Coordinates of C-alpha atoms in Angstrom, one line a residue:
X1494 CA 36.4 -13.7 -9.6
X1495 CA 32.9 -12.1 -9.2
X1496 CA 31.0 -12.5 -6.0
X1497 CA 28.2 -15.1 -6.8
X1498 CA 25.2 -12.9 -6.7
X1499 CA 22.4 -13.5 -4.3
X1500 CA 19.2 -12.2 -2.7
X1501 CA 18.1 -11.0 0.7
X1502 CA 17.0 -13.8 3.4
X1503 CA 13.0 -14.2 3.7
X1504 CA 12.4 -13.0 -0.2
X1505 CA 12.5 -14.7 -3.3
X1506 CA 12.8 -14.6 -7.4
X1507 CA 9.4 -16.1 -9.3
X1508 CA 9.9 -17.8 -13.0
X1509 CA 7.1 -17.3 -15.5
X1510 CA 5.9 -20.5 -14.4
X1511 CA 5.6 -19.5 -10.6
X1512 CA 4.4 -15.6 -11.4
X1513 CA 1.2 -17.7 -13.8
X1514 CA 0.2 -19.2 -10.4
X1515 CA 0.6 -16.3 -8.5
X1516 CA -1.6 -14.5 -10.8
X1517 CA -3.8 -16.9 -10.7
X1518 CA -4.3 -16.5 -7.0
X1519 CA -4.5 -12.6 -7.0
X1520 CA -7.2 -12.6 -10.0
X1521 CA -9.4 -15.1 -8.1
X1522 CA -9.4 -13.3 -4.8
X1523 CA -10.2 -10.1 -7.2
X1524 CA -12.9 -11.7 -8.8
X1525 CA -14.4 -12.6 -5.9
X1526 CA -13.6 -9.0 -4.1
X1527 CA -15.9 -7.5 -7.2
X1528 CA -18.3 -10.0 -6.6
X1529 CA -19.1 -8.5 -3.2
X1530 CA -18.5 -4.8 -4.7
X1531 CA -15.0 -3.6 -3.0
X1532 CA -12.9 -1.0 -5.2
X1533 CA -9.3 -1.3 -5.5
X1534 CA -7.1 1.5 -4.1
X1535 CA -2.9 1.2 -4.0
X1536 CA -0.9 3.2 -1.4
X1537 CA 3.1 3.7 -1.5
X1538 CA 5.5 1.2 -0.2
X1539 CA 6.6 3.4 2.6
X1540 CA 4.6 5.1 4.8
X1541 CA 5.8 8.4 7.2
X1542 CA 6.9 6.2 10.4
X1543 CA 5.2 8.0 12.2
X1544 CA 2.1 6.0 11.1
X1545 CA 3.1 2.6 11.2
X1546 CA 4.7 3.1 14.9
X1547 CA 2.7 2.2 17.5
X1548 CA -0.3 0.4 15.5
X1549 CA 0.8 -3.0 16.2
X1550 CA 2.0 -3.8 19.4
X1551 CA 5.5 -3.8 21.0
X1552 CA 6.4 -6.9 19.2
X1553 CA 5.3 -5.7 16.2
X1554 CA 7.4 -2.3 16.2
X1555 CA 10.4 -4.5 16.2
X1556 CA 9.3 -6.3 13.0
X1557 CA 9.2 -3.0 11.0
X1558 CA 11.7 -2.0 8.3
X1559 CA 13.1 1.6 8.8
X1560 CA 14.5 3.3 5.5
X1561 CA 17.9 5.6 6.2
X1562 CA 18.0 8.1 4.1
X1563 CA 21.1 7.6 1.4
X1564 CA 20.0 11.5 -0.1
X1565 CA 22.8 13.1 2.3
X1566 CA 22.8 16.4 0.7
X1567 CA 23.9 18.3 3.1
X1568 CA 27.3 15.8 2.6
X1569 CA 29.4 18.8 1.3
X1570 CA 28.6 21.7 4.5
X1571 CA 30.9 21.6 7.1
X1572 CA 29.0 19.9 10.1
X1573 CA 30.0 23.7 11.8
X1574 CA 27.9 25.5 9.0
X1575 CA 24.9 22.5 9.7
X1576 CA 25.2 22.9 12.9
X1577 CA 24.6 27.2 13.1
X1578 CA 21.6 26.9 10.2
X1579 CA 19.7 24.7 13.0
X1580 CA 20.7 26.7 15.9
X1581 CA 19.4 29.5 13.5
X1582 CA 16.0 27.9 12.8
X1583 CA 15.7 27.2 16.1
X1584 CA 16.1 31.3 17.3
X1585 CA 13.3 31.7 14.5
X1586 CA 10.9 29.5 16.1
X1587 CA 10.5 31.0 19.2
X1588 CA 9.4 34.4 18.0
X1589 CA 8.0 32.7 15.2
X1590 CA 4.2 32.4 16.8
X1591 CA 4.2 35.6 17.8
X1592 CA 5.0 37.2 14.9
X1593 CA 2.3 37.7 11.8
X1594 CA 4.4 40.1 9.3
X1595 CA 6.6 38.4 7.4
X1596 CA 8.9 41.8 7.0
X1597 CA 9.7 42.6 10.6
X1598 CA 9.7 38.5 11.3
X1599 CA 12.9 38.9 8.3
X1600 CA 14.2 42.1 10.3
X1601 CA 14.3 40.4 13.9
X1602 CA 15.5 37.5 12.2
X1603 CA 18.6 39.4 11.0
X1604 CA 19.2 41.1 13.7
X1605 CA 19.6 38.7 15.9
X1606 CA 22.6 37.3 13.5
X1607 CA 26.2 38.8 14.6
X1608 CA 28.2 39.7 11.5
X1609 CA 30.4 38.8 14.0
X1610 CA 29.9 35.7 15.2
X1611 CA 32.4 32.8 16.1
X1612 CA 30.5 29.5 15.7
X1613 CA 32.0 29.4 12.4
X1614 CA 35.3 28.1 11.3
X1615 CA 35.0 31.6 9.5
X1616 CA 32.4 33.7 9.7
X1617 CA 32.9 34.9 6.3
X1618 CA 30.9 32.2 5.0
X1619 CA 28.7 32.4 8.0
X1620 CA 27.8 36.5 6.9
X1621 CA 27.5 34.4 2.9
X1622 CA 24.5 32.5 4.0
X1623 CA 22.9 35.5 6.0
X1624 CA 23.0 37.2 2.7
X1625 CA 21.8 35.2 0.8
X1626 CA 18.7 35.1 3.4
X1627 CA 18.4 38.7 2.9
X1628 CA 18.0 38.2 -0.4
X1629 CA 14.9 37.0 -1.3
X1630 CA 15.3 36.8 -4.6
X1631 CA 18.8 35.0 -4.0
X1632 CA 20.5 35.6 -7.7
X1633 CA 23.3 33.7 -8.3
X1634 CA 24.9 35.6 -10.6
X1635 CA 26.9 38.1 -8.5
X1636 CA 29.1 40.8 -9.6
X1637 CA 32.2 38.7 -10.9
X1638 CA 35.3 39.3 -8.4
X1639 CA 33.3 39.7 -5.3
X1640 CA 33.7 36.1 -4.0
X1641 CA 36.3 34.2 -4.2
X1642 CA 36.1 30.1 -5.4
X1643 CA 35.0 28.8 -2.3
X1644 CA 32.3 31.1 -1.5
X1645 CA 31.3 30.4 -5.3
X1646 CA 30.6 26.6 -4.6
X1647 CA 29.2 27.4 -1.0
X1648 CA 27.0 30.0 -2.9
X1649 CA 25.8 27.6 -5.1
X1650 CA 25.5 24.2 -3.4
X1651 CA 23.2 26.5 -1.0
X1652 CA 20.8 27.3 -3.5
X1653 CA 20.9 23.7 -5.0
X1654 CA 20.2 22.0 -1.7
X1655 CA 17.4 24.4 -0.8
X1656 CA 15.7 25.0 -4.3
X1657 CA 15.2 27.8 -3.7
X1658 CA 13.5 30.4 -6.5
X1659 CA 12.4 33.6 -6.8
X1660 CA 9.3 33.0 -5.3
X1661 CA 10.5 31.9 -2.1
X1662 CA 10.4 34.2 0.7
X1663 CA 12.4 33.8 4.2
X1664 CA 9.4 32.1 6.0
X1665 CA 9.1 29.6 3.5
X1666 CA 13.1 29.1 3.3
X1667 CA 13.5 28.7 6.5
X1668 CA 10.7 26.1 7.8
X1669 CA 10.8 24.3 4.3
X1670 CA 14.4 24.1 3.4
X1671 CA 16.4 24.8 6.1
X1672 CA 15.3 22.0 8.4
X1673 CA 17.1 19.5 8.8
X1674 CA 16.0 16.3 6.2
X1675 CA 15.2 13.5 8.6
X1676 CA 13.8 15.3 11.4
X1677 CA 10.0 14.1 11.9
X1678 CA 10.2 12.9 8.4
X1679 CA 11.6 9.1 9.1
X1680 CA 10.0 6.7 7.3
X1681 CA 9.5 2.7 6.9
X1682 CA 8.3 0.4 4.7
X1683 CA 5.0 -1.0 5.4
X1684 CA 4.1 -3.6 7.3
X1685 CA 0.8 -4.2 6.7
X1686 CA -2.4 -2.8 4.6
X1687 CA -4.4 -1.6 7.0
X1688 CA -2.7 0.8 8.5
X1689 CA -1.9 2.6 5.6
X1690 CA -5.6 2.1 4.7
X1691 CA -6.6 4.0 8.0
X1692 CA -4.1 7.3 6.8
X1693 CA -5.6 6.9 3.3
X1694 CA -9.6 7.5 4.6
X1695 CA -8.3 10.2 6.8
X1696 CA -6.4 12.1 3.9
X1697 CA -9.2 11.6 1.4
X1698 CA -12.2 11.6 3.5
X1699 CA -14.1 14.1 1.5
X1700 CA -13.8 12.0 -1.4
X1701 CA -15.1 8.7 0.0
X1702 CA -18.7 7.2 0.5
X1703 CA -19.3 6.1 3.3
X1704 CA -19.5 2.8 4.2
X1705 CA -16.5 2.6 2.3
X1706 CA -15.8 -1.3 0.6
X1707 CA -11.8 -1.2 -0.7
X1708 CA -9.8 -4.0 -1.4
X1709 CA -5.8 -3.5 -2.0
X1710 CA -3.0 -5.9 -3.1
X1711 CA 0.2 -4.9 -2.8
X1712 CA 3.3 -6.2 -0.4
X1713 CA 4.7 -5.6 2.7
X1714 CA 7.7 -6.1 4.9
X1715 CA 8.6 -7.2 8.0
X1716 CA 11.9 -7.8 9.6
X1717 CA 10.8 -11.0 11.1
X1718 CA 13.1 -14.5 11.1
X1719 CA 12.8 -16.3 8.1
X1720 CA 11.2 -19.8 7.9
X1721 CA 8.6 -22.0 6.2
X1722 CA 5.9 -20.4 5.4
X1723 CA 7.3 -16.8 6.4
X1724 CA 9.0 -14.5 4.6
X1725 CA 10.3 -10.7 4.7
X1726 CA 8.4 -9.8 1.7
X1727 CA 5.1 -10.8 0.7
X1728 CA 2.2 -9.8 -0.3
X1729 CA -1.0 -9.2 1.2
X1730 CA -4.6 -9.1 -0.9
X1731 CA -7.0 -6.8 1.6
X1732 CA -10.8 -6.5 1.9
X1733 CA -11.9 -3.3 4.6
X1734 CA -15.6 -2.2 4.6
X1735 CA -14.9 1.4 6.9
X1736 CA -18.0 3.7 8.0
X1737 CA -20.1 0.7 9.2
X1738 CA -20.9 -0.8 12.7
X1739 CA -22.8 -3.6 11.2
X1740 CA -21.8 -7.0 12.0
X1741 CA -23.0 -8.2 8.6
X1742 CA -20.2 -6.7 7.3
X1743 CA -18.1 -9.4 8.9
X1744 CA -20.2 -12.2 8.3
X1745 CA -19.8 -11.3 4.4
X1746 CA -16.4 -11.2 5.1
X1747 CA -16.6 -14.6 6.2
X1748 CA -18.2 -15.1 2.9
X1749 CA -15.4 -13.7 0.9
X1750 CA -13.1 -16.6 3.0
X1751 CA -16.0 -19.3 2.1
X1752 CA -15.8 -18.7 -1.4
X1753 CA -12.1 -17.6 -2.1
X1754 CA -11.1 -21.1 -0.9
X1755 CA -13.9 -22.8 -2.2
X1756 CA -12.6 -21.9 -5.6
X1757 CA -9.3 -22.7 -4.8
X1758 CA -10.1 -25.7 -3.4
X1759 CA -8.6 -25.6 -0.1
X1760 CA -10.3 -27.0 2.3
X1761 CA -9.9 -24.7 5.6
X1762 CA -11.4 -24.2 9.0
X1763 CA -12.2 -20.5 9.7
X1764 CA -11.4 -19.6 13.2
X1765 CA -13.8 -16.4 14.9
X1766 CA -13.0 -15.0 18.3
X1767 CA -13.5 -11.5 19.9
X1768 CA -11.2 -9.3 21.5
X1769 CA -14.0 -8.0 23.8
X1770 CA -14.1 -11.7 25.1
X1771 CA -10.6 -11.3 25.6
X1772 CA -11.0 -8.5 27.8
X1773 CA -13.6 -9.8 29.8
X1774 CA -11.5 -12.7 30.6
X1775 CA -8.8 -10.5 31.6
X1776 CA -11.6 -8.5 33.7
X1777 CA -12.6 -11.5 35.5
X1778 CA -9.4 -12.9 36.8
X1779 CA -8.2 -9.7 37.9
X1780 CA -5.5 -8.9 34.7
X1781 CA -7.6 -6.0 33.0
X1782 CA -4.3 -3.9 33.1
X1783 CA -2.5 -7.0 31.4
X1784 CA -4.8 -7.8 28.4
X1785 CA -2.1 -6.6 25.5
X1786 CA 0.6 -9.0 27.3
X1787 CA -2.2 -11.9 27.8
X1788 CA -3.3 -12.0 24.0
X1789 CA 0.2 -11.7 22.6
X1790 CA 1.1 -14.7 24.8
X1791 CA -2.3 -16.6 24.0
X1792 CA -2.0 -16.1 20.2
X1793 CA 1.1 -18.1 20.9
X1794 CA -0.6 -21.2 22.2
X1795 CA -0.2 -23.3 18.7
X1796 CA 3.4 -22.3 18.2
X1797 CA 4.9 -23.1 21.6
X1798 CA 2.3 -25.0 24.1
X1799 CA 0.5 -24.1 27.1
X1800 CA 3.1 -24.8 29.3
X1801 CA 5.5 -21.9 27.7
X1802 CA 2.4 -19.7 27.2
X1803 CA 2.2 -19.9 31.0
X1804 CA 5.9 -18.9 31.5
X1805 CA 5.6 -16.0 28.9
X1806 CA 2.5 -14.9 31.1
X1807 CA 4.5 -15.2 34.1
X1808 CA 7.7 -13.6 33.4
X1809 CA 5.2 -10.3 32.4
X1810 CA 3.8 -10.0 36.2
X1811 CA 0.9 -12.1 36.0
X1812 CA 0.1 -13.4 39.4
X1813 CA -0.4 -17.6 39.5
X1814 CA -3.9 -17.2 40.6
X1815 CA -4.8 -15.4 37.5
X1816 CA -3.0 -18.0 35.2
X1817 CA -5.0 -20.9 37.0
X1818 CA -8.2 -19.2 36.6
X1819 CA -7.5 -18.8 32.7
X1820 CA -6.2 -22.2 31.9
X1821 CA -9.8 -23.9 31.6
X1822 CA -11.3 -20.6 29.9
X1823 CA -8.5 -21.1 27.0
X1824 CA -8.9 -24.4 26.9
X1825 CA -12.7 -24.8 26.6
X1826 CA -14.0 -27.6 24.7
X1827 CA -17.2 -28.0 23.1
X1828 CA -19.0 -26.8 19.5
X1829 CA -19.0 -23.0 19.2
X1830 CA -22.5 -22.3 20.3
X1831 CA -22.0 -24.2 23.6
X1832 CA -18.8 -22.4 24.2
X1833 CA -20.1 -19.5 24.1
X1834 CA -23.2 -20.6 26.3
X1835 CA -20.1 -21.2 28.9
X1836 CA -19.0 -17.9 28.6
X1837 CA -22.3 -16.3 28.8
X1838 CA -21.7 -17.5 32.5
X1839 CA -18.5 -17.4 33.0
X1840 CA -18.4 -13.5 31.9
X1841 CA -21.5 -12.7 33.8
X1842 CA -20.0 -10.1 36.0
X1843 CA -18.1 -8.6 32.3
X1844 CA -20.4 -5.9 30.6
X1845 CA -17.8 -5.8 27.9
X1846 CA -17.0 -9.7 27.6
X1847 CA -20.7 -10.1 27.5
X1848 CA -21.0 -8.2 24.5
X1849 CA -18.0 -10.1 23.0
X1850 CA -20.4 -13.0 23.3
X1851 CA -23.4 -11.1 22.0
X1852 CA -21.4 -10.4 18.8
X1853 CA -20.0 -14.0 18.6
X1854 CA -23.7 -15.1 18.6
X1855 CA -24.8 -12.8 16.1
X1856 CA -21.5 -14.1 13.4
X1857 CA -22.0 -17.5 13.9
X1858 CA -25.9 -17.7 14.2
X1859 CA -26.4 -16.1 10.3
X1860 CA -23.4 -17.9 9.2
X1861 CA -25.2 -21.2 10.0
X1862 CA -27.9 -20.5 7.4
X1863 CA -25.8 -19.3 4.6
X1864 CA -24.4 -23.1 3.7
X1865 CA -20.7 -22.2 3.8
X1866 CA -18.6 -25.3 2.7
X1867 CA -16.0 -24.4 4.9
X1868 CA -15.8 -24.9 8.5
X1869 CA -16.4 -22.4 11.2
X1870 CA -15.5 -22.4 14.7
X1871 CA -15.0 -19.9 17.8
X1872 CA -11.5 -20.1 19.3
X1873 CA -10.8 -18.8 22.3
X1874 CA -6.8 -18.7 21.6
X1875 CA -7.2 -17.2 18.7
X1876 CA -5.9 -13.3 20.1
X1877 CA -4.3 -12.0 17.1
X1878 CA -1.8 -9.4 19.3
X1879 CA -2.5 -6.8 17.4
X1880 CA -3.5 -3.7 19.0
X1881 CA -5.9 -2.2 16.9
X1882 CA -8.8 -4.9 17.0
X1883 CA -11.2 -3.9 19.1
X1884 CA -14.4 -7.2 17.9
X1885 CA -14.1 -9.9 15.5
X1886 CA -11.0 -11.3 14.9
X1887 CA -10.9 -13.9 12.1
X1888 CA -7.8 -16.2 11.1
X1889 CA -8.0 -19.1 9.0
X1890 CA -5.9 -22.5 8.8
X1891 CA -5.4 -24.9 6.0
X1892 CA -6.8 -28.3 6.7
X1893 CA -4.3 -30.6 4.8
X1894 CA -1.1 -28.6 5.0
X1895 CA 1.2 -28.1 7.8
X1896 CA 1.4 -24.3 7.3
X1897 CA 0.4 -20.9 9.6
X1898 CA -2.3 -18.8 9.0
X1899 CA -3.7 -18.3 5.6
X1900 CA -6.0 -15.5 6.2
X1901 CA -6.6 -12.9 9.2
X1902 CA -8.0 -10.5 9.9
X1903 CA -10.7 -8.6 12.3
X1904 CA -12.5 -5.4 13.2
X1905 CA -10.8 -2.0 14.5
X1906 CA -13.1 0.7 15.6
X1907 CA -10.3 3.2 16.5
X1908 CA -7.6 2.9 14.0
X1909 CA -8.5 6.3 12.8
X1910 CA -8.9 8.3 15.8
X1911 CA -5.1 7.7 15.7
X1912 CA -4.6 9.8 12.5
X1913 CA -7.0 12.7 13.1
X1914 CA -10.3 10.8 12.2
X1915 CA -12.5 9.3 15.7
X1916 CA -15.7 7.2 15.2
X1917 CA -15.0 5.7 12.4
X1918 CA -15.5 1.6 12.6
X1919 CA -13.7 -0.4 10.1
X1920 CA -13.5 -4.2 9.8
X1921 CA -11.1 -6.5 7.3
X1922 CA -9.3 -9.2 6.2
X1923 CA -6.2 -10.3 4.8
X1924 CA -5.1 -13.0 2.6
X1925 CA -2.1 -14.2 2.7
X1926 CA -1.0 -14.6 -1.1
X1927 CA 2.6 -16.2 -1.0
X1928 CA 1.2 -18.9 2.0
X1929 CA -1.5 -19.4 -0.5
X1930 CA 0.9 -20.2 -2.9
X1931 CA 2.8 -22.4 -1.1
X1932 CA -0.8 -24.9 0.0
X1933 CA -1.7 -24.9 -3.8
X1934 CA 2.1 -26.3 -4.9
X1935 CA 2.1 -28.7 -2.1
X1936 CA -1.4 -29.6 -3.1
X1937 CA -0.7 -29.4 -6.9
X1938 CA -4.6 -27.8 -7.0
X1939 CA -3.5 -25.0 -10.1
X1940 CA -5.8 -25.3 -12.9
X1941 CA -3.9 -26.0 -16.1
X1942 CA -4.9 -23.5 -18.2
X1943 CA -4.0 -20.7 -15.2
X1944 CA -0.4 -21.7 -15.3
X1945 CA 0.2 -23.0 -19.6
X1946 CA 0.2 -19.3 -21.2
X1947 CA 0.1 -19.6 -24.8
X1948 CA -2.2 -22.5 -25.8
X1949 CA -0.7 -22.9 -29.3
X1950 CA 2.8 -22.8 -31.1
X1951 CA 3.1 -21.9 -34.6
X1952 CA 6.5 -23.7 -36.0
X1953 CA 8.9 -21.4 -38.3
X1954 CA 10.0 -22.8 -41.9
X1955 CA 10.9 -19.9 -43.4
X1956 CA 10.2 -16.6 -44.9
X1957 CA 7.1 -17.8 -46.5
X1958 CA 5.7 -20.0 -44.3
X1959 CA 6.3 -17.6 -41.7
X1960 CA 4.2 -15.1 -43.4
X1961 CA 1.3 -17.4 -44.1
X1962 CA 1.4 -18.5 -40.7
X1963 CA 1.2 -15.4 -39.1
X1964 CA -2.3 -14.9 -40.5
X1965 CA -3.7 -17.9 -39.0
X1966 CA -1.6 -16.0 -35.6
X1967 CA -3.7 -12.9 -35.8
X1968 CA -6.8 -14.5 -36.6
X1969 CA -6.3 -17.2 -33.3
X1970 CA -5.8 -14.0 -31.3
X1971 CA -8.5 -12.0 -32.4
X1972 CA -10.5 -14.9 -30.8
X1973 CA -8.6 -14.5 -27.7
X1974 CA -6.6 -17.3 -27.6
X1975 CA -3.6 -17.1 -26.4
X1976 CA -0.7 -18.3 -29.3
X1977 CA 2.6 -17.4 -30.6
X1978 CA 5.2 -18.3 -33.3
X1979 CA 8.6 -19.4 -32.7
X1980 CA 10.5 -16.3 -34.0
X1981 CA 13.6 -18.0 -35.6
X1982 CA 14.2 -20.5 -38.4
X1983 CA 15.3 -23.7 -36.4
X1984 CA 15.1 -27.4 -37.0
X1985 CA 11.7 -28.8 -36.1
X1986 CA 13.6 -30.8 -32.9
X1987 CA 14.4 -27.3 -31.4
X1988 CA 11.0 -25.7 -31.8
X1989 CA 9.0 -28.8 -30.7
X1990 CA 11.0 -29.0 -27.6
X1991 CA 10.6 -25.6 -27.0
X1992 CA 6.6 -26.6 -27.2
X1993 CA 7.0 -28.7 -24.9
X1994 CA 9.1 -27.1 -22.6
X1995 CA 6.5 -24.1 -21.6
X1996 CA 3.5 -27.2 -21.7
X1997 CA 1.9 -25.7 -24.8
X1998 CA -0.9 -28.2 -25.9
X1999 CA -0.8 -27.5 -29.9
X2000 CA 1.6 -27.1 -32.6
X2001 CA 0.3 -25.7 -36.2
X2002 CA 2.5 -26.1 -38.7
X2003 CA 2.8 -24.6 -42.5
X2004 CA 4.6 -26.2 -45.1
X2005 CA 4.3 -26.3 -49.2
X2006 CA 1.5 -28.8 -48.9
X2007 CA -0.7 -26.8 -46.8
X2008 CA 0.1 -23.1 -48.4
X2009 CA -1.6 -24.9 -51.2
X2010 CA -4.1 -26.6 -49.7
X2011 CA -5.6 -22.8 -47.8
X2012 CA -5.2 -25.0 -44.5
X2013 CA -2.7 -26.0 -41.6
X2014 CA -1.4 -28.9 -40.1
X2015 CA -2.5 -29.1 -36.4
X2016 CA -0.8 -31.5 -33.9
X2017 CA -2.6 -32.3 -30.3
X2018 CA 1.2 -32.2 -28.5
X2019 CA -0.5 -34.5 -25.6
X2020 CA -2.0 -37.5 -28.0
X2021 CA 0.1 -36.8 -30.7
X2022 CA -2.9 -36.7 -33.2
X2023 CA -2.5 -34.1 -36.3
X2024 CA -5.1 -33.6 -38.8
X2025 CA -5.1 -31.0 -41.8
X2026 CA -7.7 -28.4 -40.6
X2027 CA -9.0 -24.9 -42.1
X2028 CA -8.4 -22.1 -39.8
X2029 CA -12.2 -22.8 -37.8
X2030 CA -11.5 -25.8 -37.2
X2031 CA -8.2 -24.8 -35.6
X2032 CA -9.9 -22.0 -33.5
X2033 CA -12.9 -25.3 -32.2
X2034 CA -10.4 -27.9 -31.7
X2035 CA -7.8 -25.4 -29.9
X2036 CA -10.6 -24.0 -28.0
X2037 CA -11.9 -27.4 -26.3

């Protein structure tokens, strides 16, 4: 019996149905991205690992997906012959600076080989492969009777492994083919956008204009436990403005929220704090050393209390004092302007939590006379532990939903010194597509005509009718509406259930009567009204 098939934990299969709303979700948030003039871009799925490690805190590290390699070409060399290629590449490396002529870099090379040596089961095949190094030009064709059948395949997987062509000369050989495959080359799928966003304005920098406004909607993985509301795969719909210190930027990204959700209909609260607050805090109770571990514990606060925030902060060597001296900080109460009137006090001897503040006033201050429908507050255990925020951080909750984070997001000033790239500021946000998906089902908010695809069926007599009706078809769609026939001859039950199966509103249908007549029969599938209509009166009526 076959193994019942089934798919990996924390991902999931989408019917036609389910990919309409999801659709529906991506083209509104792109809609609204053009609206405020971001550009698309797309990066690959995996990134070098080398650039995702690192960018998101300890915690996050262990959430990232690491690809093995299943390309094991070097399967069929005896681990004796992999072994002595390294060890060879390795002897080349270290006169390998010091050396500018490619000719007496080969001859040094070679001598340095022992026709002799014993690190191979035989050094037979060991002299083969210095040989063939020799050779530059590496023909495969040797004289016939000069190597036996072994030799032959060695001969030839070599040269199939490494590529190599005519062109290639011993430099290139050796430090593009002969290294071994995984070495500083692991890679992982990503985990987020912006990361990857970071590598992409480094690599392309000359072709960007600075400041740069991208948006990107793709997924990404993460190797985190499985539960509602969070999943392995999903996708992520990014907005970045890079090249820009302003903090308008991030008040129009508060915009973007505003009028995503508006449109959606989701009533949320948008959620604003600032990681330079955060470090202030940490300044002023004597933890400055401690802020990563004191924000990844804080951003906790909603998930598991104050009273296990307070053990997490413990058990990472924060002294008692320091956790009493926090508690009434992260829990102060009050509107958002007299919060931060608290903490203009409270951080008085904090040059950087003081500017924290400064940029809190500036966000929230413009904000207030923009007429957002959405609520906005600052909240001080809002702490996001990722590393790379360095301002505004941004997260926003769904007000009639028990569900996490729906958006995120915040500003990262040094994400591309990391990559080759300092002083560049960037700033972003991140909506969270399948959560999205998951508030509008619950809340049964999809409009109908963003989930019903084809707004009319055309029903299938028979050759003849067929063909008449398929004119009235083209003509419908030249219009843009969306329509279709039902492609076999069935009996009227079949095709009206399958009508009303996919939701579709109207039914034409075709028979002797109308052929005559130059007109169609039209049925409203939801009043079950049908009227005898020419083909504009189809188009208006289908159209309403």
């Amino acid at each position: 019996m076959a193994a019942k098939p089934s798919i990996p934990k924390g991902t999931r299969d989408f019917s036609p149905v389910e990919m309409a709303k999801r659709n529906y979700i991506f083209n509104t948030i792109r809609e609204v991205y053009h609206l405020y003039g971001f550009r698309q871009i797309e990066t690959p799925s995996m990134e070098m690992l080398s650039t995702l490690m690192g960018k998101y805190g300890e915690e996050g590290d262990k959430l990232l997906y690491k690809i093995l390699d299943s390309g094991d070409f070097l399967s069929n060399f005896t681990s004796e012959i992999i072994e002595v290629i390294n060890e060879l590449i390795k002897e080349v490396t270290l006169v390998e600076n010091k050396l500018r002529n490619d000719n007496l870099k080969k001859q040094i090379f070679l001598d340095k080989i022992s026709f002799s040596d014993t690190r191979l089961v035989s050094g037979h095949y060991y002299n083969i492969i210095r040989e063939m190094l020799l050779n530059n030009n590496l023909v495969l064709e040797k004289e016939s009777g000069t190597l036996d059948l072994k030799e032959k395949v060695l001969y030839k997987k070599v040269r199939e492994v490494f590529q190599l062509n005519s062109k290639d000369i011993l430099t290139e050989v050796i430090k593009k083919h002969l290294v071994s495959p995984n070495v500083g080359k692991e890679k992982g799928l990503r985990y987020d956008l912006t990361v990857p966003f970071a590598r992409y304005v480094v690599m392309h920098r000359e072709e960007i204009s600075f400041p740069f406004k991208r948006y990107q909607i793709q997924p990404v993985w993460r190797a985190d436990r499985p539960q509602k509301g969070r999943y392995r795969e999903f996708y992520q719909c990014d907005a970045d403005v890079v090249g820009s210190d302003s903090l308008l930027n991030e008040v129009e990204l508060m915009q973007i929220i505003d009028t995503v959700f508006t449109r959606f209909q989701i009533r949320v609260c948008i959620k604003i704090n600032n990681r330079k607050i955060l470090s202030g805090i940490a300044e002023i109770i004597g933890e400055s050393d401690k802020i990563v571990d004191i924000t990844v514990a804080i951003d906790k606060l909603d998930k598991i209390g104050l009273e296990n925030v307070n053990k997490e902060l413990a058990a990472k060597g924060i002294s008692e004092e320091a956790i009493r001296r926090l508690q009434p900080i992260i829990l102060l109460q009050g509107s958002s302007e007299e919060k931060l009137a608290t903490l203009k006090s409270v951080l008085a001897e904090s040059e950087t939590g003081l500017k924290g503040v400064e940029e809190s006033e500036f966000i929230f201050s413009t904000l207030a006379g923009l007429g957002l429908r959405n609520a906005v507050e600052l909240d001080l255990t809002l702490a996001r532990g990722l590393n790379y925020y360095t301002g505004a951080i941004f997260e926003v909750k769904a007000l009639d939903v028990q569900i996490g984070s729906i958006t995120g997001g915040g500003r990262y000033d040094n994400l591309t010194g990391v990559f080759g790239m300092p002083g560049v500021s960037g700033v972003g946000i991140s909506f969270g597509a399948d959560r999205i998906f998951d508030v509008l089902n619950q809340l049964e908010l999809y409009p109908k005509e963003a989930v019903n695809s084809s707004r009319l069926l055309f029903v299938n007599f028979g050759d003849k009718e067929m063909a008449y009706s398929m004119e009235y078809l083209q003509k419908v769609r030249q219009v843009g509406i969306c329509a279709e026939i039902y492609p076999d001859v069935a009996k009227m039950k079949k095709q009206m259930s399958y009508a009303n199966n996919k939701q579709i509103p109207f039914v034409a249908m075709a028979g002797e009567n109308e052929m005559e007549a130059g007109k169609i029969t039209l049925k409203n599938m939801e009043s079950g009204e049908q009227s005898l209509v020419s083909v504009e009166e189809l188009i208006a009526a289908v159209r309403k």
